[in-house]
Tab-separated table of C-alpha atoms in Angstrom:
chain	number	residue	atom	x	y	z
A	1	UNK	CA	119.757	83.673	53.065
A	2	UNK	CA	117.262	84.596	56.262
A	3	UNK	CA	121.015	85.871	57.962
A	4	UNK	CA	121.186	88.194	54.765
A	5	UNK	CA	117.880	89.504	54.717
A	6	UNK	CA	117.659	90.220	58.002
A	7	UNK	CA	120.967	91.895	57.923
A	8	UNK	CA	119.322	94.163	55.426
A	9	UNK	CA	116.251	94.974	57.259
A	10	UNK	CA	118.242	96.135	60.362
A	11	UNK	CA	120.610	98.168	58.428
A	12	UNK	CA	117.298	99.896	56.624
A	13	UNK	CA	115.736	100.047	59.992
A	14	UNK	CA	118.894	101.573	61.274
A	15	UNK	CA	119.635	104.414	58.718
A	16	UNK	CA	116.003	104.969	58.524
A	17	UNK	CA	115.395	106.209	62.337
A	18	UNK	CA	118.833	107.885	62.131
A	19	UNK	CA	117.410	110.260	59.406
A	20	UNK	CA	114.324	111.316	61.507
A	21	UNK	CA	116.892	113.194	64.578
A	22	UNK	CA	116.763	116.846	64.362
A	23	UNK	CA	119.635	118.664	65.469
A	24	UNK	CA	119.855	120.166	68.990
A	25	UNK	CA	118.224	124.222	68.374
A	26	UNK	CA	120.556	126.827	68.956
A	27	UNK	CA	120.876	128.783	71.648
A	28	UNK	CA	118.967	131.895	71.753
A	29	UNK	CA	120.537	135.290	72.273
A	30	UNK	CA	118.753	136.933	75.817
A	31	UNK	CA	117.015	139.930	74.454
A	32	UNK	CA	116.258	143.236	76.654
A	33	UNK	CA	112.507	143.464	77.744
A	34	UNK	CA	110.258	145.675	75.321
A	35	UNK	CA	110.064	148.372	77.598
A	36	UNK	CA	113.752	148.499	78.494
A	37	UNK	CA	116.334	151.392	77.147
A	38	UNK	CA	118.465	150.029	74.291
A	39	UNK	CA	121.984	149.284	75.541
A	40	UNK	CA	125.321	150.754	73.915
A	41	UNK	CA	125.804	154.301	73.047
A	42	UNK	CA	123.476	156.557	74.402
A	43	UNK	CA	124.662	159.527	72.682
A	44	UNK	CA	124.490	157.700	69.444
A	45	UNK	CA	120.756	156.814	70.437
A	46	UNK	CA	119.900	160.507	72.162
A	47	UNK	CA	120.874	162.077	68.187
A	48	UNK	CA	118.850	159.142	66.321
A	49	UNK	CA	115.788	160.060	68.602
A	50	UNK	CA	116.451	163.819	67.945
A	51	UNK	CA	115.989	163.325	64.184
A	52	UNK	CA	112.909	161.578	64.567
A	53	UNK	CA	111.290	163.804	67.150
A	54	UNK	CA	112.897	166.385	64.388
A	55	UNK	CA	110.425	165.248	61.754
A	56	UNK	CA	107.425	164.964	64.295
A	57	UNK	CA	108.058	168.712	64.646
A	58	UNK	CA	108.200	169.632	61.236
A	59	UNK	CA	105.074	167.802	60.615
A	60	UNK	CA	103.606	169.122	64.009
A	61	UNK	CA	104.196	173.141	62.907
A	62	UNK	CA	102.859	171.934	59.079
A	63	UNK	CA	99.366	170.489	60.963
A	64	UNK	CA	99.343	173.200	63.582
A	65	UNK	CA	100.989	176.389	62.502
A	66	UNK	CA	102.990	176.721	65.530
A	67	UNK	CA	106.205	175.238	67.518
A	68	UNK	CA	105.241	173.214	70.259
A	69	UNK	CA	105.518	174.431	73.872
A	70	UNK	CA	107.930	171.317	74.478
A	71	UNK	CA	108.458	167.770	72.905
A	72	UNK	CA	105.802	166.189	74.727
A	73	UNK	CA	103.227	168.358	72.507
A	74	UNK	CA	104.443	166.222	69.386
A	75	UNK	CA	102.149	162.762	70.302
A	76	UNK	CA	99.257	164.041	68.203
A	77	UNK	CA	101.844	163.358	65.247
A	78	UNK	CA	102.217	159.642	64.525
A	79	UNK	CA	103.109	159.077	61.638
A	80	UNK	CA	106.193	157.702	63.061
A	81	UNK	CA	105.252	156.150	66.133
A	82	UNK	CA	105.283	156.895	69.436
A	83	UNK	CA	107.427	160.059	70.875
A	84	UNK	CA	110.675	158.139	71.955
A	85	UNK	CA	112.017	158.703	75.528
A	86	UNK	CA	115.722	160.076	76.124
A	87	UNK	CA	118.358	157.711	77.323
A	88	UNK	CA	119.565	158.406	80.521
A	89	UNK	CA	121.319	161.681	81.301
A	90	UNK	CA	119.822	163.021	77.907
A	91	UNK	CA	116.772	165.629	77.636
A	92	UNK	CA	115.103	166.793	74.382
A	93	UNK	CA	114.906	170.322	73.771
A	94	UNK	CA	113.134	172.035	71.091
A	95	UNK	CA	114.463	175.236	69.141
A	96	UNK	CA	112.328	177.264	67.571
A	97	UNK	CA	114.238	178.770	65.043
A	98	UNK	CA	115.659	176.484	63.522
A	99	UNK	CA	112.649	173.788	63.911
A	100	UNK	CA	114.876	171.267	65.448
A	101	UNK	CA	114.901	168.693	68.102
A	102	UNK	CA	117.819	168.149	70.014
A	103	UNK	CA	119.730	165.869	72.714
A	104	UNK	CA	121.239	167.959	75.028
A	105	UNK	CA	123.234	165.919	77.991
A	106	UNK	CA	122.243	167.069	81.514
């Protein structure tokens, strides 16, 4: 009976630390630093940061009454954050008819 019983305790003891292990974490994906240019297409990310600098303007000319000399006029505006740099081999250019920003590849 004392065999039996103490059997039981060490199989409750047993199962009983075995549920307390935590899995091993998974690995983490390396990330680019904050500051860094996002990788991939830069064409892709030269038009996206066209049409926001494009609605900085619009909003810039609404507040201001004018076009702005050149693109780095449009920091007063942020409602949508700070004016985005070009990837490289990209510049922003403004054009003043049409109110638009655009990526033009040097």
């Amino acid at each position: 009976m004392k065999l039996t019983v103490a059997l039981l305790c060490a199989a409750v003891l047993t199962t009983a630390s075995a549920c307390r292990k935590k899995p091993a974490p998974a690995p983490v994906a390396p990330q680019a630093p904050a500051g860094a240019a996002p990788s991939g297409n830069e064409a892709q990310t030269a038009d996206s940061n066209a049409s926001v600098l494009t609605l900085m303007l619009q909003e810039y000319v609404a507040k201001n009454g004018r076009v702005p000399k050149d693109v780095s006029e449009l920091s007063s505006i942020t409602t949508y954050g700070a004016v985005p740099k070009p990837p490289a081999g990209y510049v922003f250019t403004i054009d003043p008819v049409q109110k638009q920003v655009r990526a033009v590849k040097q």
